[in-house]
CSV table of C-alpha atoms in Angstrom, one decimal:
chain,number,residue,atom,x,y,z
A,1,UNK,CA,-16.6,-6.6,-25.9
A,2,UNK,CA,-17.7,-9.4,-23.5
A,3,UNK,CA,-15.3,-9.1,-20.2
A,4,UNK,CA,-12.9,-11.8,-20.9
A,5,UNK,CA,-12.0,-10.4,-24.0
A,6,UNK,CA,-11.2,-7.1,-22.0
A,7,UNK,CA,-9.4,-8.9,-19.4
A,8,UNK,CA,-7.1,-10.2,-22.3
A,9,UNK,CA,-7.2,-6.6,-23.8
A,10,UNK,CA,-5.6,-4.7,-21.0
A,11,UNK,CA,-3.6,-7.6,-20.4
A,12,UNK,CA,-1.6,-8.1,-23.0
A,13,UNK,CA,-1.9,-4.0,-23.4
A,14,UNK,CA,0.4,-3.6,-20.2
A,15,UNK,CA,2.3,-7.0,-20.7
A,16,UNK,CA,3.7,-6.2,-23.7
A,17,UNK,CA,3.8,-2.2,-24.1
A,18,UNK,CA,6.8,-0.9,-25.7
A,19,UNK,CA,9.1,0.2,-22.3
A,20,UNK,CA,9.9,4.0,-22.4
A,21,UNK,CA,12.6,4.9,-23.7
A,22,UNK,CA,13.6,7.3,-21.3
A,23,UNK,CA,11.6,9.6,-18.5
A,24,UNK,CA,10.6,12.6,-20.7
A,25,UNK,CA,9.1,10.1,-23.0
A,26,UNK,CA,6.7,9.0,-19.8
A,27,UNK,CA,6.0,12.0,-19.2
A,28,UNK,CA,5.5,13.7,-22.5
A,29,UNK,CA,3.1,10.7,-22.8
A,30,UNK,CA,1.3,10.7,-19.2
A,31,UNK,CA,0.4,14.5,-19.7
A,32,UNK,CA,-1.5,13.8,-23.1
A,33,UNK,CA,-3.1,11.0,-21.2
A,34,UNK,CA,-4.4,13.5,-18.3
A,35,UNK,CA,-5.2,16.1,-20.3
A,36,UNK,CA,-7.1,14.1,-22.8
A,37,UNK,CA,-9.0,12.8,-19.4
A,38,UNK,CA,-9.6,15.8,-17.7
A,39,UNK,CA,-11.5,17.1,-21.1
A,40,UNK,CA,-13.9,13.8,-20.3
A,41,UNK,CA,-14.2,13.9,-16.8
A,42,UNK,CA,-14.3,18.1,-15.9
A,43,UNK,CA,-17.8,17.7,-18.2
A,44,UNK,CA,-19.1,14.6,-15.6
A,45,UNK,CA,-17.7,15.4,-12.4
A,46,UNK,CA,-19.3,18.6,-10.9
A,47,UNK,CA,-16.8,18.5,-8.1
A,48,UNK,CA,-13.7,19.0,-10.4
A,49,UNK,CA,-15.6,20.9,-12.4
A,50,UNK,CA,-16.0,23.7,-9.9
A,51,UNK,CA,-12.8,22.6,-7.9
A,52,UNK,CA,-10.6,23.6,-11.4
A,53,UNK,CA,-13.0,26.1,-12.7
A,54,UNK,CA,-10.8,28.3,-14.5
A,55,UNK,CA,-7.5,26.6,-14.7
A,56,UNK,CA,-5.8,25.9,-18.0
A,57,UNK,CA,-5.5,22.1,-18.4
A,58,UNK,CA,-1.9,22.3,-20.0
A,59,UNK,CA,-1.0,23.3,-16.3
A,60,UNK,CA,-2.8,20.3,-14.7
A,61,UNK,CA,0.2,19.3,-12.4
A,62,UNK,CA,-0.1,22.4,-10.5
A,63,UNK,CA,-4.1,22.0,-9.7
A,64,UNK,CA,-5.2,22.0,-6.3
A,65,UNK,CA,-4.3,19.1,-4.6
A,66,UNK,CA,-7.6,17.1,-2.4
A,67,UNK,CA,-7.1,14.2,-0.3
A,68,UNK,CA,-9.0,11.3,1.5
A,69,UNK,CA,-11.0,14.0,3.6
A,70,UNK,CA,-11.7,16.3,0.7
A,71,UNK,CA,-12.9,13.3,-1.4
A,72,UNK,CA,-15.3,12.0,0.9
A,73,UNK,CA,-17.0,15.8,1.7
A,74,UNK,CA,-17.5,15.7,-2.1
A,75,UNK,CA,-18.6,12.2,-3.0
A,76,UNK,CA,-22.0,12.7,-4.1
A,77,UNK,CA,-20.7,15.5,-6.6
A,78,UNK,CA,-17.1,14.1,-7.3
A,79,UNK,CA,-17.9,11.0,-8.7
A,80,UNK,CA,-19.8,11.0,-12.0
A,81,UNK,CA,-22.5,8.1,-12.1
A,82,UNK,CA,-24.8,9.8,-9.5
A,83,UNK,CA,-24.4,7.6,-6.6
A,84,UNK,CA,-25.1,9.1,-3.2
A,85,UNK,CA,-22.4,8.6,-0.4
A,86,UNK,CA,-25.4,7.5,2.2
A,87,UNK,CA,-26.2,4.4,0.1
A,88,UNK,CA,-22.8,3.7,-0.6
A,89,UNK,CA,-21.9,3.7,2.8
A,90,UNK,CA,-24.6,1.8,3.8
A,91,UNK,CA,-24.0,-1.5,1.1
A,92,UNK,CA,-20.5,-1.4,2.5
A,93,UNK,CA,-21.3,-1.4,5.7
A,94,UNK,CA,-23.9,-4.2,5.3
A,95,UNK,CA,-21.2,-6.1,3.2
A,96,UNK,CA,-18.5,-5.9,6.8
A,97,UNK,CA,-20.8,-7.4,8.4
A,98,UNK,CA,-22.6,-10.4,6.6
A,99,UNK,CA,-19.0,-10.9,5.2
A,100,UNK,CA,-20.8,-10.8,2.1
A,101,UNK,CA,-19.1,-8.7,-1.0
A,102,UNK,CA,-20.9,-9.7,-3.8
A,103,UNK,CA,-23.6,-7.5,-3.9
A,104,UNK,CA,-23.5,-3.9,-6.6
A,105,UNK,CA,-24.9,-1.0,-6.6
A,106,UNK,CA,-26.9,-0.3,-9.7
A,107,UNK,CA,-24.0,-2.3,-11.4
A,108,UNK,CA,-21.1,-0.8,-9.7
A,109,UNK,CA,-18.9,-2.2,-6.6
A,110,UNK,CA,-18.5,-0.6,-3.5
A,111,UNK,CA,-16.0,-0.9,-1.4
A,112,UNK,CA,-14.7,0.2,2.1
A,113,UNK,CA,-10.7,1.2,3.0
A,114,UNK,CA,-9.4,-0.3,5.8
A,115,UNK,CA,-8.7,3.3,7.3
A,116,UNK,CA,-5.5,2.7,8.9
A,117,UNK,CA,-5.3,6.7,9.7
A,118,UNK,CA,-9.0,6.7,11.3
A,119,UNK,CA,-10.3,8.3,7.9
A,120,UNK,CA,-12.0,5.5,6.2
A,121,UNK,CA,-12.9,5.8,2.4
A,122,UNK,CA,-15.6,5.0,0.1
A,123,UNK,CA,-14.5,3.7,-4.0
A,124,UNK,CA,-16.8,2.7,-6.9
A,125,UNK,CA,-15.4,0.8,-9.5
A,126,UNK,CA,-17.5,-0.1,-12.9
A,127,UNK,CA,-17.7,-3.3,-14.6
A,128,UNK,CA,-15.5,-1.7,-17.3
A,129,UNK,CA,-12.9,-0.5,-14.6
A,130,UNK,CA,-13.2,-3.8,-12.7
A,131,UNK,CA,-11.9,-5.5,-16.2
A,132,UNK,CA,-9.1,-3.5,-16.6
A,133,UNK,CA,-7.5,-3.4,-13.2
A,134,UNK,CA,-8.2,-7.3,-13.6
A,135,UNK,CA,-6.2,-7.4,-16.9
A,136,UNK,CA,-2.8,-5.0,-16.1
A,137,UNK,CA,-2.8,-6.8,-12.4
A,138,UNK,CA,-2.3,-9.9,-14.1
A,139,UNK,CA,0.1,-8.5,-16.4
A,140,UNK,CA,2.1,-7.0,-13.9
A,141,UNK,CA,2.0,-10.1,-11.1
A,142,UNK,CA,2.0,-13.0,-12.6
A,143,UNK,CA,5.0,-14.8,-12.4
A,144,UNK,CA,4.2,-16.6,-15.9
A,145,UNK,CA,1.9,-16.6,-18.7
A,146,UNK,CA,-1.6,-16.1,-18.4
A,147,UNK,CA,-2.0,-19.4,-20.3
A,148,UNK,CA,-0.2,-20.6,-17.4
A,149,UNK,CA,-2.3,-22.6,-14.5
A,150,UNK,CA,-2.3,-20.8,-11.4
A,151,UNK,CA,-3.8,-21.0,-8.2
A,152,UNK,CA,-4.4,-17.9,-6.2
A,153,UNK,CA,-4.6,-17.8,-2.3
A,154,UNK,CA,-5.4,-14.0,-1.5
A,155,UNK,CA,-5.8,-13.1,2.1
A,156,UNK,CA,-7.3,-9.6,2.8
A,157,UNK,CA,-9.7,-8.1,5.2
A,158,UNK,CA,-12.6,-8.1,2.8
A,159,UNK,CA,-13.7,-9.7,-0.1
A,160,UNK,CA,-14.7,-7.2,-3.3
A,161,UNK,CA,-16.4,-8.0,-6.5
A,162,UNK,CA,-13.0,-6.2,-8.0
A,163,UNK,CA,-10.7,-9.2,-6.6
A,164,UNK,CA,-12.9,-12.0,-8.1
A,165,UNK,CA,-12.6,-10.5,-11.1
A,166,UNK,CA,-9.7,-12.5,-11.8
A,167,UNK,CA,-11.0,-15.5,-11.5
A,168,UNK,CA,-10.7,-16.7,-15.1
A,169,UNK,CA,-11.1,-20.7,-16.2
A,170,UNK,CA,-7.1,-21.4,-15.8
A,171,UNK,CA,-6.7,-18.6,-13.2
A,172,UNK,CA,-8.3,-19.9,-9.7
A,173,UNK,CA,-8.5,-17.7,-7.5
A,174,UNK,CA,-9.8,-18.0,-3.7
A,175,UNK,CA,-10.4,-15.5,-1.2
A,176,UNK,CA,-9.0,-15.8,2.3
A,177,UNK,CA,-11.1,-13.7,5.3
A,178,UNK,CA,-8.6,-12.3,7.4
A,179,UNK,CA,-11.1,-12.6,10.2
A,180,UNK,CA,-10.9,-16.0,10.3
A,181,UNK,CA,-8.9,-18.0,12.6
A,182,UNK,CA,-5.0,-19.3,11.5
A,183,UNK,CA,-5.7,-22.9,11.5
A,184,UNK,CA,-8.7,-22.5,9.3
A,185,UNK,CA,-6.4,-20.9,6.8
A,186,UNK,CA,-3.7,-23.5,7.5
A,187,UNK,CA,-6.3,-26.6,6.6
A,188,UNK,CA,-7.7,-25.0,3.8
A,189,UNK,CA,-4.1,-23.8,2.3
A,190,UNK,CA,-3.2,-27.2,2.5
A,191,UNK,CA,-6.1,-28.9,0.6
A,192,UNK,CA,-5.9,-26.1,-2.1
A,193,UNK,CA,-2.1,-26.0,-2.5
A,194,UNK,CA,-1.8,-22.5,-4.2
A,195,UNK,CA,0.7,-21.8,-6.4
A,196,UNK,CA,0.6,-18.4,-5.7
A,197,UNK,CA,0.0,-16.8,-2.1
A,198,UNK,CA,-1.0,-12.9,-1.7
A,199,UNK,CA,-1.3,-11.8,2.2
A,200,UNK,CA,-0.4,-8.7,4.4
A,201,UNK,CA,3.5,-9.3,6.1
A,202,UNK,CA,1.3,-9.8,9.4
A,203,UNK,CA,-0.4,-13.1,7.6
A,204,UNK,CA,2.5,-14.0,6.1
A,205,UNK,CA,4.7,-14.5,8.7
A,206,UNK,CA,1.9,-15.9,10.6
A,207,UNK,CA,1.5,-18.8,8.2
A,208,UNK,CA,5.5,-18.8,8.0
A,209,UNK,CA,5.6,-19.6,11.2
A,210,UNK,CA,2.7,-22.8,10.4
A,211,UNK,CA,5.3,-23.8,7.5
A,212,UNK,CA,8.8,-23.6,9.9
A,213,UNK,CA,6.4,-26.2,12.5
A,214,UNK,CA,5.1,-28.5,9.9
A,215,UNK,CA,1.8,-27.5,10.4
A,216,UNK,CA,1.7,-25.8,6.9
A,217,UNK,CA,3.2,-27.8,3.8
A,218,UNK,CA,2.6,-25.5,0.7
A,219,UNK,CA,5.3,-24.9,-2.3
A,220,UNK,CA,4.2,-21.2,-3.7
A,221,UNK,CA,6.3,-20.5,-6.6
A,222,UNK,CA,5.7,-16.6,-5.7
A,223,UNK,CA,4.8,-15.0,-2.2
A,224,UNK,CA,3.3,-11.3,-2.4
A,225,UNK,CA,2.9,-8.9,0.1
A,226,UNK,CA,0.3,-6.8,0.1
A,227,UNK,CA,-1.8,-4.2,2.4
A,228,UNK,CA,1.0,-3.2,5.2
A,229,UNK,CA,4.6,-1.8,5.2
A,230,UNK,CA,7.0,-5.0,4.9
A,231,UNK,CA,9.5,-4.5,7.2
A,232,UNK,CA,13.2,-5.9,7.0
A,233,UNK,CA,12.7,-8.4,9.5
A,234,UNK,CA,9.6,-9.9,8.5
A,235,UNK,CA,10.8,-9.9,5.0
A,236,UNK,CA,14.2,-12.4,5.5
A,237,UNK,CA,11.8,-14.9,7.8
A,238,UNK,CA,9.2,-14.7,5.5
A,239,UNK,CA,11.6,-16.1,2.6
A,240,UNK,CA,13.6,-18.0,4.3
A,241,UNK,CA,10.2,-20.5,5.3
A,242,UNK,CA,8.7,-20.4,2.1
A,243,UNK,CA,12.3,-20.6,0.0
A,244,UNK,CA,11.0,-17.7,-2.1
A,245,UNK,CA,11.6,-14.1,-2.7
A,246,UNK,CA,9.3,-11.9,-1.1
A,247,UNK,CA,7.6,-9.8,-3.8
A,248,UNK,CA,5.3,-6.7,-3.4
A,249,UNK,CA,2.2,-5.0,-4.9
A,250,UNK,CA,1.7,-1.5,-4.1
A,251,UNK,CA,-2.7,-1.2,-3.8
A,252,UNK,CA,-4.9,0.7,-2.4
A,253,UNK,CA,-8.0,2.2,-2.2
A,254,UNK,CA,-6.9,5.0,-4.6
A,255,UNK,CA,-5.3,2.6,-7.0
A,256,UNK,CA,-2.9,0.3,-8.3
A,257,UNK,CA,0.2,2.2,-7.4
A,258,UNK,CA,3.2,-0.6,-8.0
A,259,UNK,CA,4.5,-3.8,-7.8
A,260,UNK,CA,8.2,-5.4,-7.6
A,261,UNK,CA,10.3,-6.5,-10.5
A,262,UNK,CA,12.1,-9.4,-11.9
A,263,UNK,CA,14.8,-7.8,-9.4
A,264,UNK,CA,12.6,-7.5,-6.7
A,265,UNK,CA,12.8,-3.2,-6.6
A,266,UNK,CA,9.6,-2.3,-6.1
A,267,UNK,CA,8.3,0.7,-9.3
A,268,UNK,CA,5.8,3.1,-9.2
A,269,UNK,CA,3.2,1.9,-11.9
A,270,UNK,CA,3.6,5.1,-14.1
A,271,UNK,CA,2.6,3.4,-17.3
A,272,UNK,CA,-0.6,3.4,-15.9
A,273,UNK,CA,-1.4,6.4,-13.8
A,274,UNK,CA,0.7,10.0,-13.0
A,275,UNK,CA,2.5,9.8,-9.7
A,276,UNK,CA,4.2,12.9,-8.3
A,277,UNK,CA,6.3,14.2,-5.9
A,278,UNK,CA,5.7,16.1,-2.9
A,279,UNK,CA,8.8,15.8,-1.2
A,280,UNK,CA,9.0,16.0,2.8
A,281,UNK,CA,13.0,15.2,2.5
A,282,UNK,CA,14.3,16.0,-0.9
A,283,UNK,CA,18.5,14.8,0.4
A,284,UNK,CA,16.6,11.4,1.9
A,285,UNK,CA,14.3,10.9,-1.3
A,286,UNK,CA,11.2,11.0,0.8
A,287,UNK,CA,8.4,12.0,-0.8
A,288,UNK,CA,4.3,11.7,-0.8
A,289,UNK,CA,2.6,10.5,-3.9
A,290,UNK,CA,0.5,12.5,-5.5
A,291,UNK,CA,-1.5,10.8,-8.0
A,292,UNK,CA,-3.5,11.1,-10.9
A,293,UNK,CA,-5.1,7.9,-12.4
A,294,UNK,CA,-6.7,8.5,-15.8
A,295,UNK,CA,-7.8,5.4,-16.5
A,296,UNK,CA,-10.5,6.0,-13.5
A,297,UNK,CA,-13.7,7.8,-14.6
A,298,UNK,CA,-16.6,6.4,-12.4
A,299,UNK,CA,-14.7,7.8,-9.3
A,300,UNK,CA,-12.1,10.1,-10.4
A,301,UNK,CA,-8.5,10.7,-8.9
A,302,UNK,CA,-7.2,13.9,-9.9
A,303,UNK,CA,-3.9,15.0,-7.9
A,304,UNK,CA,-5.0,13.3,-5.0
A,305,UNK,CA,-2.2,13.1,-2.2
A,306,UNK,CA,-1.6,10.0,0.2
A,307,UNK,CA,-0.5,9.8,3.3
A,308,UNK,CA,2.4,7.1,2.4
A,309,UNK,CA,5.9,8.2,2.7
A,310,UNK,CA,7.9,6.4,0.4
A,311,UNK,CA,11.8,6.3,-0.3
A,312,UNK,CA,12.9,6.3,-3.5
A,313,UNK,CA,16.1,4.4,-4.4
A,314,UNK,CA,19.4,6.6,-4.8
A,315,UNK,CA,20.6,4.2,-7.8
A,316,UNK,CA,18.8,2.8,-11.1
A,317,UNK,CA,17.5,-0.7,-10.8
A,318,UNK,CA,19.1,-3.1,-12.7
A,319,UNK,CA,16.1,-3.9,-14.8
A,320,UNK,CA,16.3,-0.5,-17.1
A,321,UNK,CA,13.0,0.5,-16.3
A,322,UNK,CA,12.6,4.2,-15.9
A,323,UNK,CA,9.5,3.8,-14.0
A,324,UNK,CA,10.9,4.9,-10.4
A,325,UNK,CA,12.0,2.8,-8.1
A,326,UNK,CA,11.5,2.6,-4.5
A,327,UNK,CA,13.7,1.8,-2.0
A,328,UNK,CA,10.9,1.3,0.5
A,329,UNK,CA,6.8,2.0,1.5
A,330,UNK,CA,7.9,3.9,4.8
A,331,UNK,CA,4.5,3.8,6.9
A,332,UNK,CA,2.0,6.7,6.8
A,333,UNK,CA,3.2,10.4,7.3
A,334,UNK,CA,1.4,10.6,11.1
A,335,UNK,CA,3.7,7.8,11.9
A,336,UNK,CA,7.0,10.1,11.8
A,337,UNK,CA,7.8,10.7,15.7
A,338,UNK,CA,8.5,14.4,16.9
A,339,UNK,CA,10.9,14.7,19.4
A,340,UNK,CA,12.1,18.5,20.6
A,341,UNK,CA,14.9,19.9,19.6
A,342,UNK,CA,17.9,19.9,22.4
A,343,UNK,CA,18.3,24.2,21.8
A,344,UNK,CA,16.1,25.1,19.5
A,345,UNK,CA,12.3,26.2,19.5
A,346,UNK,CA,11.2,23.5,17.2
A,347,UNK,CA,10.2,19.8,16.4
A,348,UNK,CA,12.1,17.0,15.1
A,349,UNK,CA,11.2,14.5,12.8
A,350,UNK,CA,12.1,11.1,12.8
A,351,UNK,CA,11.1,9.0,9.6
A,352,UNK,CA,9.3,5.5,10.5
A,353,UNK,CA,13.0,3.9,8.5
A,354,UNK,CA,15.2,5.7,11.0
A,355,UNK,CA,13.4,3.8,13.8
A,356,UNK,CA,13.3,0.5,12.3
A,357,UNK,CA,16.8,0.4,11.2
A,358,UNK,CA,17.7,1.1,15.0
A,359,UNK,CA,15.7,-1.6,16.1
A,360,UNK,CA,16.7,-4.3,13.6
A,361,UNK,CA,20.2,-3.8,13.5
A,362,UNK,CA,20.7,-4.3,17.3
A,363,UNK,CA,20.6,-7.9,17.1
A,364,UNK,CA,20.2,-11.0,15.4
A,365,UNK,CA,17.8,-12.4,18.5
A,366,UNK,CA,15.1,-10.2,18.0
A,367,UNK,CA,11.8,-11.6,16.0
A,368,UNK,CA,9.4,-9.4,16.0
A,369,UNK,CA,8.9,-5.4,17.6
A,370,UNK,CA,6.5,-2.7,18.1
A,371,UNK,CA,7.9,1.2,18.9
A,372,UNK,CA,5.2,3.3,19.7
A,373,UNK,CA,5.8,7.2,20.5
A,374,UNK,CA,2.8,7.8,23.4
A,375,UNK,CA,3.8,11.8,23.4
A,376,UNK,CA,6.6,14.2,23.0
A,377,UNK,CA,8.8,12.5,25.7
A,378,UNK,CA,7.9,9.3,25.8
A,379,UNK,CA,8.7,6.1,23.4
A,380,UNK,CA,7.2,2.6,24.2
A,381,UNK,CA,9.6,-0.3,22.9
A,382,UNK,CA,8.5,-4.1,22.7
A,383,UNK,CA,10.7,-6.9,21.5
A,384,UNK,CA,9.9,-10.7,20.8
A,385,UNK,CA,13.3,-12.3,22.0
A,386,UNK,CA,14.0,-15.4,23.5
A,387,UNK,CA,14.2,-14.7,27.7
A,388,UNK,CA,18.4,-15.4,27.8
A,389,UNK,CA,18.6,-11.9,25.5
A,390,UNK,CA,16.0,-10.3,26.5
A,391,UNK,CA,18.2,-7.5,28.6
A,392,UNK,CA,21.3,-7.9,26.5
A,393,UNK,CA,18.9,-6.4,23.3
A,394,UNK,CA,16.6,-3.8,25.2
A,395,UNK,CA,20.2,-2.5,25.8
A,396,UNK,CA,21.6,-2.5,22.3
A,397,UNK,CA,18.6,-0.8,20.9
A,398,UNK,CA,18.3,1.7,24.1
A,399,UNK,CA,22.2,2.6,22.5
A,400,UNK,CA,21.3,2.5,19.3
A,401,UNK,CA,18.5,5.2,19.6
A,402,UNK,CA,20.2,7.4,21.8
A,403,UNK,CA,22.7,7.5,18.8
A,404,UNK,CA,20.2,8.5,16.9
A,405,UNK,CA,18.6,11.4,18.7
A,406,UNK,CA,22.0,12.7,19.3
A,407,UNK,CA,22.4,12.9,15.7
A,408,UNK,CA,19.6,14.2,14.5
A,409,UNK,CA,19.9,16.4,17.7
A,410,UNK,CA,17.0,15.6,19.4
A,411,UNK,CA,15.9,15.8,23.0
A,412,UNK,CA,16.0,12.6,24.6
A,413,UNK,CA,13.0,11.2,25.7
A,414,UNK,CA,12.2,8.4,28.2
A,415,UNK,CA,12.2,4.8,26.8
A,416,UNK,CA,9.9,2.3,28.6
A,417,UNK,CA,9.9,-1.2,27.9
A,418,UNK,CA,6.6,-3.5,27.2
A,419,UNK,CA,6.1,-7.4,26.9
A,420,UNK,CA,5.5,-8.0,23.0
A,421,UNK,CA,2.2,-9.1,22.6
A,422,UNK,CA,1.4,-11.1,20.2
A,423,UNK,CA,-1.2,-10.3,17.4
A,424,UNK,CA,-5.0,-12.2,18.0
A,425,UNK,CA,-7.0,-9.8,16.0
A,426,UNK,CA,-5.1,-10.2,12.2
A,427,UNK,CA,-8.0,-7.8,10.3
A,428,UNK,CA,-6.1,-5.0,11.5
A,429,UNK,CA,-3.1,-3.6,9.7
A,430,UNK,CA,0.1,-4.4,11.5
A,431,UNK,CA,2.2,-1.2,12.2
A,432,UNK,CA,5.6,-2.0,13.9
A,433,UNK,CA,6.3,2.2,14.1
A,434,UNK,CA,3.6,4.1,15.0
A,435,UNK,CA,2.9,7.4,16.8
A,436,UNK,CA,-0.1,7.5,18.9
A,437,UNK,CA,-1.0,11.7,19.3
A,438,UNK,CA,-1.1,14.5,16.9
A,439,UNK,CA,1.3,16.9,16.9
A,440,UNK,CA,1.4,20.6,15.4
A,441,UNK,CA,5.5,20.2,13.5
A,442,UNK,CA,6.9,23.1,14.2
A,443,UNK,CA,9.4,23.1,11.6
C-alpha cells in the first residue's frame, strides 16, 4: 500500500468508526487490542519482555508501570528495530542545531521532546507509523473534509519528518520555527493566508496581539492550540482577535492523547490508544494518564505514566461521546506547590488550577501572569496590568490567595511581587504556574 492510500486508510478508519456505544464496549474492545499487541511486541521488545516476564497478559492493566526515565535507561533494548540510543541522540541533536529535520535513520524518524521537566526524551516512528498518525490526526482535526482545501500554518519548536507527513496535494502544510523572530512569522502568515493555524498559547497570543494592531490580517477558520497548558486568560484573548473558538490537540512525545470536539470539550483519544487512571485527587477528578498505545510497535508504550495532571469534567459532554472528557490539561505534576500545613507535620498541595483561578478571577485588568513557588515559604507573583491598577490587582490576588491557603489550611507563606517580563525567547514552553525546587510530599 503506497502511503497516500494509508493516509486515506486510517483516515477514513477513525473518521468514520462506529462511536461506542457505551464505556464497557471501549473497553471490552481496547483490552483485545492490547492484548492482541502485547502477543506481537513481548516477542520484539527485550525490555518488555524481561520487564513482564511472567505476568499473564489478561492482567495487563496491572503491569508495572515505567516512565520517561525508565524508557530512556532501556532504549537500546525497549524499542524493537535495533536502533542504539547514542546514534539516536546524536541525529537529533545534529537536527536542533542545523534546524534541519529531514534527515532518518535507516528509514525511521527521530525526534527530540522538548523536556519541559529537565528529562528530555528520544521517539522513533516508522514510515508505517508516520502514515497512520498522519491519517487519524487528520480525521480528528480537520474542521472539514479531507477533499476540502486547506492551508496549514503549524508553529512548533522543531520540525519532524512525522509533521510533513500531512502534506498531501490539497492539504498544504508549512512549518513555522518557533525560533524565529515574530515579525518573520507575521510577513510570512500574511503572504500564505492559512486557513488553518496550529501554535503553542505562548505563539498564539503573540500573533493575537499582531492581529488586534493590524500588523497581522489572517481569517483562520480554526485556531489550535497545541504544546503548553492553555490557560483561561489566554484562551478568551486568543478568540476574541481571531473571532474563533480556540480548539485543542492533546500531543506529545508519547502520543496522540486528544483533541477538542464539535463542542469544544477536550476527549481523551481512547479509540485509538488505552489511557488510565492514576488518580492524585479522586473528589477533584485529578488524575495522571497512564497510557498504552497499541498502534505503536517500532517504540513501544506499554503503561507508561506522564507527568500531566489532568481534570476530568464532572458532567457528560454534550456531544455523546463516551470517550472522557477533560475539563482541563492542568500543568505537570512538579508544578503543584507545597505549602506546610498550619498544625500538622505534613505538606500541602496546591493543584496548578487552584492558583490560576486565584489569579484570573481578581480582575478583569490583568493580561498576562507568572506565579512561581521559589521554596516552601515563598511565592513570586507577576502581573501584566496597565500602571493605574497595578496596586489595586496585586491586592485582590494577595486576598484571593490568602483565601485559599486558609482553606486548604495551609501555612502562609511570603508573597513578593515582580515586574512581568515579557517573553523574548518563544522556543520554550510557557508555564504561567510553576514550582521551581523539589520537594519530598509528605502526605
Amino acid at each position: 500500500m503506497n502511503s497516500l492510500l494509508r493516509i486515506l486508510w486510517y483516515y477514513l478508519q477513525t473518521k468514520y468508526r462506529k462511536p461506542f456505544r457505551d464505556r464497557e464496549s471501549l473497553v471490552a474492545w481496547q483490552n483485545k487490542k492490547v492484548q492482541r499487541f502485547l502477543q506481537e511486541i513481548l516477542q520484539k521488545s527485550t525490555f518488555y519482555r524481561n520487564y513482564y516476564q511472567g505476568l499473564d497478559t489478561h492482567n495487563w492493566q496491572e503491569f508495572p508501570i515505567i516512565d520517561k526515565s525508565i524508557m530512556m535507561a532501556n532504549f537500546d533494548q525497549l524499542n524493537t528495530v535495533g536502533i542504539k540510543k547514542s546514534e539516536a541522540l546524536t541525529l537529533a541533536l545534529e537536527a536542533e542545531k542545523t534546524r534541519n529535520f529531514n534527515s532518518t535513520l535507516r528509514g525511521f524518524t527521530i525526534g527530540l521532546s522538548s523536556g519541559t521537566s529537565g528529562n528530555r526524551g528520544l521517539f522513533i516512528v516508522s514510515q508505517k507509523e508516520q502514515q497512520a498518525w498522519a491519517g487519524t490526526i487528520l480525521a480528528k482535526a480537520l474542521p472539514q473534509s479531507i477533499l476540502t482545501p486547506q492551508r496549514i500554518a503549524f508553529f512548533l519548536r522543531a520540525n519532524s519528518n512525522l509533521y510533513e507527513t500531512v502534506n498531501r496535494q490539497r492539504i498544504q502544510f508549512e512549518y513555522f520555527d518557533l525560533f524565529n523572530s515574530v515579525e518573520s512569522h507575521v510577513e510570512r502568515l500574511n503572504q500564505y493566508a492559512p486557513s488553518i493555524l496550529v501554535a503553542p498559547p505562548s505563539m498564539l497570543r503573540l500573533l493575537a496581539d499582531a492581529q488586534a494592531q493590524g500588523d497581522l490580517n489572517i481569517a483562520p477558520i480554526r485556531v489550535v492550540s497545541v504544546a503548553e497548558v492553555l490557560d483561561p486568560l489566554d484562551e478568551v484573548y486568543i478568540s476574541h482577535c481571531f473571532q474563533q473558538t480556540v480548539h485543542q490537540l492533546y500531543q506529545c512525545t508519547e502520543g496522540f492523547l486528544g483533541r477538542t470536539c464539535e463542542y469544544c470539550t477536550l476527549h481523551l483519544n481512547e479509540d485509538i490508544l488505552a489511557i488510565q487512571k492514576e488518580y492524585i485527587d479522586r473528589n477533584a477528578g485529578k488524575f495522571m494518564p497512564i497510557i498504552t498505545d497499541f498502534n505503536r510497535k517500532t517504540q513501544p508504550i506499554i503503561r507508561y505514566r506522564l507527568d500531566d495532571i489532568l481534570t476530568e469534567c464532572q458532567k457528560p459532554c454534550p456531544c455523546g461521546s463516551v470517550l472522557t472528557a477533560i475539563h482541563s490539561v492542568e500543568g505537570r505534576q512538579d508544578d503543584i506547590f507545597y505549602l506546610p500545613h498550619k498544625s500538622e507535620e505534613k505538606l500541602v498541595p496546591l493543584f496548578p488550577d487552584f492558583i490560576r483561578r486565584a489569579i484570573i478571577v481578581s480582575s478583569d485588568n490583568i493580561q498576562e501572569y507568572a506565579v512561581v513557588q521559589k521554596s516552601l515559604n515563598l511565592i513570586q507573583i507577576s502581573l501584566k496590568v496597565p500602571s493605574v491598577f497595578i496596586q489595586e490587582s496585586q491586592a485582590i490576588v494577595y486576598k484571593n490567595l490568602l483565601e485559599l491557603f486558609e482553606q486548604k489550611h495551609c501555612q502562609i507563606p511570603e508573597i513578593c511581587y515582580k515586574e512581568y517580563e515579557t517573553r523574548t525567547v518563544h522556543h520554550k514552553k510557557l508555564r504561567r504556574v510553576q514550582r521551581e525546587f523539589s520537594v519530598d510530599a509528605k502526605l
